[in-house]
PDB file of C-alpha atoms and ligand atoms in Angstrom:
ATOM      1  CA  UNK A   1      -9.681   1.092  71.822  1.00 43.00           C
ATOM      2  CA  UNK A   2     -12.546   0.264  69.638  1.00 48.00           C
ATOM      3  CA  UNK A   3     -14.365  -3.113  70.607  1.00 55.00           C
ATOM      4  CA  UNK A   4     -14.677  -5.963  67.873  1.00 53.00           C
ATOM      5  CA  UNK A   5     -18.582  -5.588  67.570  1.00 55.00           C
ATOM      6  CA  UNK A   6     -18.051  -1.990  66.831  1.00 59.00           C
ATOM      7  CA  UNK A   7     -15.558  -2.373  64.563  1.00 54.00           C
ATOM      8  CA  UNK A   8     -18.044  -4.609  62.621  1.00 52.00           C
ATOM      9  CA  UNK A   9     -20.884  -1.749  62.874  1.00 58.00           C
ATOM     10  CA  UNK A  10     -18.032   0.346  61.712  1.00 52.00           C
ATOM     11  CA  UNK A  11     -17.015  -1.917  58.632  1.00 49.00           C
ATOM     12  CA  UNK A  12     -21.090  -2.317  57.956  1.00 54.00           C
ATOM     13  CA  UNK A  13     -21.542   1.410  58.459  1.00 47.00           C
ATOM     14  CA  UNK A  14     -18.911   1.778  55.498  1.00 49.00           C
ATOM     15  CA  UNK A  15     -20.314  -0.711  53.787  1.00 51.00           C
ATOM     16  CA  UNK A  16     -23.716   0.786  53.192  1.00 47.00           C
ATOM     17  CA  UNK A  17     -21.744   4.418  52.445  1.00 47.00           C
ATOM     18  CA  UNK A  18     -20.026   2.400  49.500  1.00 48.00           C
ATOM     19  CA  UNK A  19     -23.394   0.751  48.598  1.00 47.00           C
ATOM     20  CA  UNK A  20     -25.912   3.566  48.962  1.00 51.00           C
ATOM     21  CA  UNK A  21     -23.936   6.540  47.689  1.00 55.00           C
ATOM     22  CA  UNK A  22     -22.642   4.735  44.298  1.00 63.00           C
ATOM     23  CA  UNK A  23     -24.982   4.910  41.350  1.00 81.00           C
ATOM     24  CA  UNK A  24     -26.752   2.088  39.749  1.00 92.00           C
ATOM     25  CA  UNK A  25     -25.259  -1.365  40.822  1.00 92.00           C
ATOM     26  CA  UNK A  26     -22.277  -2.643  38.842  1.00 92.00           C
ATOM     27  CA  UNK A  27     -22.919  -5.014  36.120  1.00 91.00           C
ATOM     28  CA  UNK A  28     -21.986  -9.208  36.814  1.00 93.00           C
ATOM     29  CA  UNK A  29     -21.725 -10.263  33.398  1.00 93.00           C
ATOM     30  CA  UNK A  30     -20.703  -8.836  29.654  1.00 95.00           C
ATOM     31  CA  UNK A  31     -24.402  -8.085  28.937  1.00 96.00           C
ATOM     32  CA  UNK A  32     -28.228  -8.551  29.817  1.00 97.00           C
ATOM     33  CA  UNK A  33     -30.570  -7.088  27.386  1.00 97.00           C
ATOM     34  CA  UNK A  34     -33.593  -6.411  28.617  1.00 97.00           C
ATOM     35  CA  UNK A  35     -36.442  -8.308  28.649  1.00 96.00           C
ATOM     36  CA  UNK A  36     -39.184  -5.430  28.773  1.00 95.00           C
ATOM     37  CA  UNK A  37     -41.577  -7.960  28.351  1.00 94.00           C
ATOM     38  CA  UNK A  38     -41.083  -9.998  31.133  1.00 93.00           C
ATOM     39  CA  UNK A  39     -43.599 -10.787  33.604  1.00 92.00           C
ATOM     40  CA  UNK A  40     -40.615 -11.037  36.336  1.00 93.00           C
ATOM     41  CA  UNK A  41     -40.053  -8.281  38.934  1.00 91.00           C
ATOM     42  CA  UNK A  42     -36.378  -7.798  39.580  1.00 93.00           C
ATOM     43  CA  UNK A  43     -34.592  -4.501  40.185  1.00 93.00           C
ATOM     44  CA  UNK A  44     -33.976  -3.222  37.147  1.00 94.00           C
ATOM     45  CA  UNK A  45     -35.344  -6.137  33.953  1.00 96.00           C
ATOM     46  CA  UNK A  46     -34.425  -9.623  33.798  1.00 97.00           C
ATOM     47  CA  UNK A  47     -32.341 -10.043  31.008  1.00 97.00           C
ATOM     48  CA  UNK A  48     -33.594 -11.542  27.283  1.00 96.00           C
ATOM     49  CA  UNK A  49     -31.829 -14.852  25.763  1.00 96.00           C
ATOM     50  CA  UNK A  50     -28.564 -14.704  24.355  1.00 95.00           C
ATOM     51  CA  UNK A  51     -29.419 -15.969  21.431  1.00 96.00           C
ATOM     52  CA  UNK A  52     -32.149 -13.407  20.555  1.00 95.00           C
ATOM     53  CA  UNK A  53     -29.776 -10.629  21.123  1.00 98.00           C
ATOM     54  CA  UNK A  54     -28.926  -8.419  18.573  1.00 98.00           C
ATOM     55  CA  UNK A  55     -27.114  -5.144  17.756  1.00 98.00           C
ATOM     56  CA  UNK A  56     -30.581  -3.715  17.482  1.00 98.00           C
ATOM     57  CA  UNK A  57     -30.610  -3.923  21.342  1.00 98.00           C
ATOM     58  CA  UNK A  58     -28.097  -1.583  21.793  1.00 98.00           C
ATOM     59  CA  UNK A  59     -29.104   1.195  19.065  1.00 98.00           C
ATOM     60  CA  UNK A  60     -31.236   3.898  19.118  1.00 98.00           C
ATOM     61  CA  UNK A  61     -31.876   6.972  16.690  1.00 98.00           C
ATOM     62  CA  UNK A  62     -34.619   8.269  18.756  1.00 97.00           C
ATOM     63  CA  UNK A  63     -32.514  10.956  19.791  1.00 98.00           C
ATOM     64  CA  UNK A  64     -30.901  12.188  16.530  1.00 97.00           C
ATOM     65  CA  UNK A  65     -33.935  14.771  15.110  1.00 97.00           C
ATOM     66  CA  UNK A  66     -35.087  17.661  17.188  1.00 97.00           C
ATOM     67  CA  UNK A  67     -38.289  16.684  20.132  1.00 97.00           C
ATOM     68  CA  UNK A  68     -41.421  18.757  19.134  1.00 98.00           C
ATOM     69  CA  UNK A  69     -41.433  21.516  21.776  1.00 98.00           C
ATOM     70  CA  UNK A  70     -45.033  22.920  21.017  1.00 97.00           C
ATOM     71  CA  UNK A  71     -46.509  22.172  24.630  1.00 96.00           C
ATOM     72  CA  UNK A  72     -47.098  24.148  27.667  1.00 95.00           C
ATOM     73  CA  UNK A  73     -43.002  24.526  29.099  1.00 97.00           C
ATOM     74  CA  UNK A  74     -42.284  24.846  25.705  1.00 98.00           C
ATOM     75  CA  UNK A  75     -39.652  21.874  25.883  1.00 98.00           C
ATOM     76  CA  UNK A  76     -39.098  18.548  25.621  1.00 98.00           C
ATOM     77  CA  UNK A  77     -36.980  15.590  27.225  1.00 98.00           C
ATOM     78  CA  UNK A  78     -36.656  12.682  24.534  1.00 98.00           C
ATOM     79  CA  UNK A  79     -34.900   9.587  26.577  1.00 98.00           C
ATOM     80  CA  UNK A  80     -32.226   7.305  25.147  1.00 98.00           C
ATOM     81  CA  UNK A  81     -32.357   4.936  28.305  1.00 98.00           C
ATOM     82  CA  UNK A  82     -32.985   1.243  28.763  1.00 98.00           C
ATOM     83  CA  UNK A  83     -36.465   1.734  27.979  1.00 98.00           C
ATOM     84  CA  UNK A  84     -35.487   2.603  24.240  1.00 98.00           C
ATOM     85  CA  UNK A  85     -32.387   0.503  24.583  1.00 98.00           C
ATOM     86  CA  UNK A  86     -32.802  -2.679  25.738  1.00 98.00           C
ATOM     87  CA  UNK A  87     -29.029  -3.807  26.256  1.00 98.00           C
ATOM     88  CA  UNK A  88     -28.336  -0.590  28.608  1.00 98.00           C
ATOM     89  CA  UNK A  89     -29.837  -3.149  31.467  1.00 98.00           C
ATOM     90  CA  UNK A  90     -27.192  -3.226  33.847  1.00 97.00           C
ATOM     91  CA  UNK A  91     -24.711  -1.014  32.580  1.00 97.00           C
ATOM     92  CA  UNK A  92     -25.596   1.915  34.542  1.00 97.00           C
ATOM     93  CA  UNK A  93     -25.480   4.574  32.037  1.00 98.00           C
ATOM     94  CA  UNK A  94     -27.979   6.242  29.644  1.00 98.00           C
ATOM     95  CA  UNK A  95     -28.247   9.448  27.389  1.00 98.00           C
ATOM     96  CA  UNK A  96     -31.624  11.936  26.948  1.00 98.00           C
ATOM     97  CA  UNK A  97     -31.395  14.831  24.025  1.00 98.00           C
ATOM     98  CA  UNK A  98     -33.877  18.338  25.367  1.00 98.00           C
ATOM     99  CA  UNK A  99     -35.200  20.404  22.872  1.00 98.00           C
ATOM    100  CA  UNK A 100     -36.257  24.053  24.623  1.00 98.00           C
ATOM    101  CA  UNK A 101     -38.684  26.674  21.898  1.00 98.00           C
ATOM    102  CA  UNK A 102     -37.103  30.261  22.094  1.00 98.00           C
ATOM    103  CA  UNK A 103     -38.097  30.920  25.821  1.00 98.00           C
ATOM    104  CA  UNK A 104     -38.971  27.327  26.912  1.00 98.00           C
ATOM    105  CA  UNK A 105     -38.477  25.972  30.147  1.00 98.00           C
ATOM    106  CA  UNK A 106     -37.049  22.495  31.449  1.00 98.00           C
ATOM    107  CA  UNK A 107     -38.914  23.050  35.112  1.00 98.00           C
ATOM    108  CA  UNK A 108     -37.667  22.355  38.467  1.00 98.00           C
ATOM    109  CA  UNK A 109     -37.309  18.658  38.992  1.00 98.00           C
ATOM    110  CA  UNK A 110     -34.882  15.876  40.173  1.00 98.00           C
ATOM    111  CA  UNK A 111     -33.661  12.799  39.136  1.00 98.00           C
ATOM    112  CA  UNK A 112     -33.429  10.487  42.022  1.00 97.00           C
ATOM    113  CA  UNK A 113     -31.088   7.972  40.634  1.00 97.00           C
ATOM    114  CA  UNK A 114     -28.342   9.800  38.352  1.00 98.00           C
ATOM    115  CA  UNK A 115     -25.837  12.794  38.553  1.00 98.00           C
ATOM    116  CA  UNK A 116     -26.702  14.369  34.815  1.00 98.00           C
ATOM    117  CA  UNK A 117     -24.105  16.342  32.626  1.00 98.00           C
ATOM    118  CA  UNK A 118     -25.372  18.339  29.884  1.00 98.00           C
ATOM    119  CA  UNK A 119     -23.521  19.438  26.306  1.00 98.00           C
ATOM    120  CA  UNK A 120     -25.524  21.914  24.919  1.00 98.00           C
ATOM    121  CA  UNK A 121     -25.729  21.504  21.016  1.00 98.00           C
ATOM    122  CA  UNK A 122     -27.387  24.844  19.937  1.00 98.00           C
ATOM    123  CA  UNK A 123     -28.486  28.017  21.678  1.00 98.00           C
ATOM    124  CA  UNK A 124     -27.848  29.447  25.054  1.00 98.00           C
ATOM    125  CA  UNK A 125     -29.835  28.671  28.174  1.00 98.00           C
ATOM    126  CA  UNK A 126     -29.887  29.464  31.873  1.00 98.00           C
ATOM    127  CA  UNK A 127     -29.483  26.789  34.035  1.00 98.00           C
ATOM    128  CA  UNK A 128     -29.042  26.050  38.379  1.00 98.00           C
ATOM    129  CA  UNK A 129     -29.177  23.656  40.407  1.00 98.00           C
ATOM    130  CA  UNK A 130     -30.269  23.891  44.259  1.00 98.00           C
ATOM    131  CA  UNK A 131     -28.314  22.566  47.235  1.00 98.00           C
ATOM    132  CA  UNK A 132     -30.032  20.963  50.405  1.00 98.00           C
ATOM    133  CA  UNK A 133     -29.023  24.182  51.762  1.00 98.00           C
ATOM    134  CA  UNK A 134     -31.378  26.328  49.755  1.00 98.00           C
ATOM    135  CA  UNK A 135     -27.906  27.966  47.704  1.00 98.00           C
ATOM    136  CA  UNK A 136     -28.603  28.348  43.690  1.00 98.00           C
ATOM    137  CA  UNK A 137     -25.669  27.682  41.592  1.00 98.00           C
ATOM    138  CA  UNK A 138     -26.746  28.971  38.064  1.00 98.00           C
ATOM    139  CA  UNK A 139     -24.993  29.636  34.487  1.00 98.00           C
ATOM    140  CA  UNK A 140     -25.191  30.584  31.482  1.00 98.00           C
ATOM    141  CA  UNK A 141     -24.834  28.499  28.802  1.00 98.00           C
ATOM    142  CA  UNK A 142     -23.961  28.540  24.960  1.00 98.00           C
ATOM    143  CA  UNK A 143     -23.228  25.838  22.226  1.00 98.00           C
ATOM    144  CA  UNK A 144     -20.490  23.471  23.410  1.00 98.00           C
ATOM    145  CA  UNK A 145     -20.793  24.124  26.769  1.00 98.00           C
ATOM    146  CA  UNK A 146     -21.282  21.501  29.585  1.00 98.00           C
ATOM    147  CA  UNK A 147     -22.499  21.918  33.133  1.00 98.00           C
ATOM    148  CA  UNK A 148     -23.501  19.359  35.886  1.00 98.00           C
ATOM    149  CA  UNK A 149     -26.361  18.816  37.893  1.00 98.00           C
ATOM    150  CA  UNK A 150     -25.195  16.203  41.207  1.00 98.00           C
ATOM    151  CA  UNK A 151     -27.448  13.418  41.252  1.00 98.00           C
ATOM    152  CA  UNK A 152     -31.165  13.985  43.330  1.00 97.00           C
ATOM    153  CA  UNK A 153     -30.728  18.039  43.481  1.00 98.00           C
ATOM    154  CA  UNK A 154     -33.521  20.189  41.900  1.00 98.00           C
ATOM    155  CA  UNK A 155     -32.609  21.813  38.867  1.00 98.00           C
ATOM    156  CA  UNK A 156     -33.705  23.482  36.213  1.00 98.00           C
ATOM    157  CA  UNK A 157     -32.635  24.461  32.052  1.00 98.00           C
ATOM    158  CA  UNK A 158     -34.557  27.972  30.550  1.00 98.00           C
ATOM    159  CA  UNK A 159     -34.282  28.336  26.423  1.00 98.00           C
ATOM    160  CA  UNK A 160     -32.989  32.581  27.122  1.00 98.00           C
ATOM    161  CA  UNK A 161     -32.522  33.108  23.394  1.00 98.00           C
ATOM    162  CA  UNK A 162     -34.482  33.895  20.471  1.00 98.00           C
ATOM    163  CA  UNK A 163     -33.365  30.381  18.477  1.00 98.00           C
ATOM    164  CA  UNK A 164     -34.313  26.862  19.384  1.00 98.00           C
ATOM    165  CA  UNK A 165     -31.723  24.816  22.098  1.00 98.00           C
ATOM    166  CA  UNK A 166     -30.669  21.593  22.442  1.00 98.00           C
ATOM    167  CA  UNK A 167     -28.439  19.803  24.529  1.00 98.00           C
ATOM    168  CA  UNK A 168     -27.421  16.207  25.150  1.00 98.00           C
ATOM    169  CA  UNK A 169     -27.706  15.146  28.994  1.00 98.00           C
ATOM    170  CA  UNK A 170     -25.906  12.482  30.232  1.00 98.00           C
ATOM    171  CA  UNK A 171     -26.712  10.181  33.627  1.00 98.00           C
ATOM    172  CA  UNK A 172     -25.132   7.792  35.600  1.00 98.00           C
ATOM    173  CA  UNK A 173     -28.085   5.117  35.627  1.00 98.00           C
ATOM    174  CA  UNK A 174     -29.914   2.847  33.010  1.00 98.00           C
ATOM    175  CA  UNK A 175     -33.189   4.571  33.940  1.00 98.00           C
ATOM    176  CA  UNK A 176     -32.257   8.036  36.070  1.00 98.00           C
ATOM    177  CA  UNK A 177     -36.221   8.756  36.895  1.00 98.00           C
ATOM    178  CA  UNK A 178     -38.090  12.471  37.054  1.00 98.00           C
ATOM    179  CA  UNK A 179     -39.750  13.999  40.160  1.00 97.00           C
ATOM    180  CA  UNK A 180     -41.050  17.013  38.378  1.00 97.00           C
ATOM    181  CA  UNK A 181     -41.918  19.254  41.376  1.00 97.00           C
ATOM    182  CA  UNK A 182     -44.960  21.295  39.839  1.00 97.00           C
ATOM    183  CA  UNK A 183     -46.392  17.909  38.104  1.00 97.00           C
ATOM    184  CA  UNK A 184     -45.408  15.592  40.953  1.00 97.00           C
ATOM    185  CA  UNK A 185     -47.212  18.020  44.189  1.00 98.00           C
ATOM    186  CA  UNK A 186     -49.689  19.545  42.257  1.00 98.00           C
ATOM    187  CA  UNK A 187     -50.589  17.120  39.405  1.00 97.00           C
ATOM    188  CA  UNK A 188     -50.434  13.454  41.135  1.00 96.00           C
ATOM    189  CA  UNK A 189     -53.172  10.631  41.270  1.00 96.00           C
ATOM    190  CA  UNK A 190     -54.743  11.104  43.928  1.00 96.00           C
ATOM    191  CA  UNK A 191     -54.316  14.711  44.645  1.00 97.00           C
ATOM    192  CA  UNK A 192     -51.992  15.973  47.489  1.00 97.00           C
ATOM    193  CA  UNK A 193     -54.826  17.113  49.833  1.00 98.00           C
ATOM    194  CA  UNK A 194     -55.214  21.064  49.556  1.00 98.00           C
ATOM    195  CA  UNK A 195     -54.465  21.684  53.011  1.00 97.00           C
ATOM    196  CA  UNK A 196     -51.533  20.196  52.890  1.00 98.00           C
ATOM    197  CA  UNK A 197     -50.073  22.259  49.853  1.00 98.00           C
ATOM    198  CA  UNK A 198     -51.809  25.595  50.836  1.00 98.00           C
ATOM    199  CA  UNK A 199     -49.526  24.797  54.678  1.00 98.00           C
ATOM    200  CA  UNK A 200     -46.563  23.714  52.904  1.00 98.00           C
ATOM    201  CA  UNK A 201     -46.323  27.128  50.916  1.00 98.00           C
ATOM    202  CA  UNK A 202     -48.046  29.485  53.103  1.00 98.00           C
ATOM    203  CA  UNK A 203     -50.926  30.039  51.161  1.00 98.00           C
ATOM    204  CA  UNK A 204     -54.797  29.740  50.524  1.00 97.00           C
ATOM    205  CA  UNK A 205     -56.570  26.978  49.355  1.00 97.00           C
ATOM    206  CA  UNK A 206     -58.125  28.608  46.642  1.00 97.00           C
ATOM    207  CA  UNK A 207     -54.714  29.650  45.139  1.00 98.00           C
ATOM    208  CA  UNK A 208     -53.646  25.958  45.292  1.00 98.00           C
ATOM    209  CA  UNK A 209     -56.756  24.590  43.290  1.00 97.00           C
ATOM    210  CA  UNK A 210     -55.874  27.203  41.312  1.00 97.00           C
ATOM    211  CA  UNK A 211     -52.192  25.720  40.510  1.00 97.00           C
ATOM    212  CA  UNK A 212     -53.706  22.114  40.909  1.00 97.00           C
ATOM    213  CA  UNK A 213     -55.865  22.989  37.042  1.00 96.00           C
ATOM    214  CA  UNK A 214     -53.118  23.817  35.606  1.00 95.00           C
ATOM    215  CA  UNK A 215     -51.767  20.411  36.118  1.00 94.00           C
ATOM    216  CA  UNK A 216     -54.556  18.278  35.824  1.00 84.00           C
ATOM    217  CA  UNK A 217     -54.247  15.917  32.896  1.00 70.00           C
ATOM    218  CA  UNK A 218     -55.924  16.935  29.403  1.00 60.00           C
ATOM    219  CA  UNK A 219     -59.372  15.261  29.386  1.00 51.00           C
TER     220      UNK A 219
HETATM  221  C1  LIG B   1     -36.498 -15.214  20.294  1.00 53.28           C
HETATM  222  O1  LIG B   1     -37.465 -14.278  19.799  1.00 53.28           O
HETATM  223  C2  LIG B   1     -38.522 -14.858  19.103  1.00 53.28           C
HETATM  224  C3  LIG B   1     -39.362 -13.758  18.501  1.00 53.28           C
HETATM  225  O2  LIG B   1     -39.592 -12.728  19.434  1.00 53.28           O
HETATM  226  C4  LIG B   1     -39.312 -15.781  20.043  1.00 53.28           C
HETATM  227  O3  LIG B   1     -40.367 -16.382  19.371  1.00 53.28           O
HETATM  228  C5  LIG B   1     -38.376 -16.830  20.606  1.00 53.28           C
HETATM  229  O4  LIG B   1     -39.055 -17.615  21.566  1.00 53.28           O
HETATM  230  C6  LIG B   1     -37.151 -16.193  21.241  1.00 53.28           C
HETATM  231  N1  LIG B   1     -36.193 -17.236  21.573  1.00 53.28           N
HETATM  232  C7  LIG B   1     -35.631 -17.335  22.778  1.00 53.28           C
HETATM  233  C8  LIG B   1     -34.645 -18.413  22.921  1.00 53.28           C
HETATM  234  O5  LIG B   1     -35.902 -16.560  23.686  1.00 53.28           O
HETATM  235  C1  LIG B   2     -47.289  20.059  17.866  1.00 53.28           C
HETATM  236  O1  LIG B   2     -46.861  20.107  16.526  1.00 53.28           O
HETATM  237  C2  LIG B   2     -47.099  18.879  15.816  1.00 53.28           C
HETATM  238  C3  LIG B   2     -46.431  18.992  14.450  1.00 53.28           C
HETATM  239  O2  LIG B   2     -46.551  20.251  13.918  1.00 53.28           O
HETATM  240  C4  LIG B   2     -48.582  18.607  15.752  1.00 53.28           C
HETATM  241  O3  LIG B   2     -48.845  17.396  15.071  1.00 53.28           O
HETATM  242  C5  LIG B   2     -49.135  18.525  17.188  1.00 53.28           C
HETATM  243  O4  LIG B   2     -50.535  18.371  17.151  1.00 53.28           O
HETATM  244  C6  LIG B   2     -48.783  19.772  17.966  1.00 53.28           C
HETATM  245  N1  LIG B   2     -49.150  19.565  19.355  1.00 53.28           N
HETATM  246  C7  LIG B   2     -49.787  20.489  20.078  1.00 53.28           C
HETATM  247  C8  LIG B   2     -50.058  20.135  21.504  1.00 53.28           C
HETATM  248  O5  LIG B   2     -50.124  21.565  19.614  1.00 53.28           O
END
């Protein structure tokens, strides 16, 4: 027979389960439009005056033309997200439109704060996903196509034809966020120490400075 206090660490247990393994919080009123400009810290953006809102805040074309994909994965990830759409504050959903070059490569990286779905609108491309027990689940995809990536996993889309790709991604979060893992360990400000990358993946210092220049930013 459970004891009342444990029943409460039980209910608070459940609590936090509920809490930490939903997306982004649920919205408390109709709307709050962002106020980007705000000097206030809050988690996600205070929200603007009613009165200056407008249907402006909720529309975006930013996403309707294909991303320039002439860089060094050969793809792009153009957002539609609160930061281009002020009235997604709250609402806990967003859109981002990838554009891969014949070949081009969305690399390994996470999203910590959104399951994604993708709809692929041209092309065919190769895409997995990694569980936290090191098992790949990969496809192939081709126009019309949709495949999900569960929210935090790394994962990965690769351009296998000969014709651009697109696809539309959607995410459960205003603002989903990117861990890139070849930008993020090898690529931050300050660098991750050598040693500690040339430990983590079992090889030589000289091999990770080597990796590290290919990340550093263009000067
Ligand atoms: C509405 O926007 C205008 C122009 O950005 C600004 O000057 C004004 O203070 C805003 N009004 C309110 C009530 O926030
Ligand atoms: C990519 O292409 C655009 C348009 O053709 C051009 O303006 C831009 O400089 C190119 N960027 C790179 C990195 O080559």
């Amino acid at each position: 027979m459970a004891s009342p206090t444990s029943f409460l660490s039980l209910l608070s247990l459940i609590a936090f389960f509920l809490i930490t393994v939903s997306a982004d919080p649920d919205m408390l009123q109709d709307l709050c439009v962002a106020d980007l400009s705000s000097g206030i810290k809050v988690n996600g953006f205070p929200c603007k005056d009613a009165a200056n809102v407008s249907s402006l805040d909720f529309f975006s074309q930013g996403i309707a033309n294909p991303g320039l994909t002439n860089n060094t994965f050969g793809a792009l990830v153009t957002g539609a997200n609160v930061m281009t759409i002020p009235g997604l504050n709250t609402l806990g959903v967003s859109l981002a439109r990838i554009d891969y070059a014949p070949g081009g490569l969305n690399p390994p990286h996470t999203h910590p704060r959104a399951t994604e779905v993708v709809y692929v609108l041209e092309g065919t491309l190769d895409v997995g996903f990694l569980t936290t027990a090191n098992r790949l689940i990969s496809q192939s995809l081709k126009k019309g196509d949709v495949f999900a990536f569960p929210r935090g996993l790394v994962h990965f889309q690769k351009n296998n034809g000969r014709v651009p790709a697109a696809v539309i991604a959607a995410f459960n979060s205003q603002l989903p966020g990117t861990q890139s893992l070849g930008a993020t360990l090898f690529g931050s400000t300050p660098p991750v120490p050598d040693e500690i990358l040339s430990q983590a993946f079992q090889t030589t210092p000289r091999i990770v400075r080597n990796i590290k220049s290919r990340f550093q930013p263009k000067k």
